[in-house]
Amino acid sequence: MPMYFDDFEVGQTFIGAGRTFTEAEIITFAHSYDPQSMHIDRVHAEDGSFKGLIASGFHTLSIAWWLFLKLGLVEESMKIGIGVDELRWRRPVRPGDTVTLNVEIVEKSLTSANDSGRVQFAHTLKNQANEVVMTYKSLNLIWRKGYNEIEN
C-alpha cells in the first residue's frame, strides 16, 4: 500500500519480510563488489577474526534497502533519496542467517515547494536471534498525494 508524505507519522513502525543469506550469494556479491577474504574464501575466513564466512556490509545494506522497497510504502511516492546517515554494522551476517527489517519514521518536514516533504526513516536489521546486525537512517523526499508524476 503506497503512502505519501501526509500519511507518514513520526513514531510509526513497519516490519518487513525475512530474507535468508546463502553462502553462494555472499561469495558472488563479494567477488564483484567487496573481494575480501572474509567474504569470498571460506577456509581463510575460518582462521580469521570472525571464525567463518561473513556477508559484506554493503551486501547487507543492499538487502536491507531491498526489504524496505518490498514493504511497498514508497514505490509510487518517493521523489528521490537524499542520503544515508549513521550507518553501522553491529554484527556479522553469516550464511543461513535470516534478516528482518524494522523501520521507524523519526522525522518529517514539508518542503518549501509544498509538493513533497523530507521523511527520515530509521532502519534496523535483525537476524533470526533478534540481534541487531545493522542500523542506518535514510532521508528521502516523498511526494504529497496528488503531486507525483505517476498520479498526474
PDB file of C-alpha atoms in Angstrom, residues 2 7 16 18 34 68 84 94 104 112 131 142 144:
ATOM      1  CA  PRO A   2       1.758   3.190  -1.135  1.00  0.00           C
ATOM      2  CA  ASP A   7       0.304   9.579   5.518  1.00  0.00           C
ATOM      3  CA  GLY A  16       9.379  -6.214   6.578  1.00  0.00           C
ATOM      4  CA  GLY A  18      12.533 -12.046   6.246  1.00  0.00           C
ATOM      5  CA  ASP A  34      33.889  -6.390  -1.956  1.00  0.00           C
ATOM      6  CA  PHE A  68      12.490  -1.553   2.588  1.00  0.00           C
ATOM      7  CA  VAL A  84      22.071   7.726   4.308  1.00  0.00           C
ATOM      8  CA  ARG A  94      26.600 -15.333   8.062  1.00  0.00           C
ATOM      9  CA  GLU A 104      10.509   3.727  12.120  1.00  0.00           C
ATOM     10  CA  SER A 112       9.055  24.983   0.657  1.00  0.00           C
ATOM     11  CA  GLU A 131      20.099  -9.491  17.351  1.00  0.00           C
ATOM     12  CA  ILE A 142       8.326  11.894  -0.542  1.00  0.00           C
ATOM     13  CA  ARG A 144       2.349  14.599  -1.269  1.00  0.00           C
TER      14      ARG A 144
END
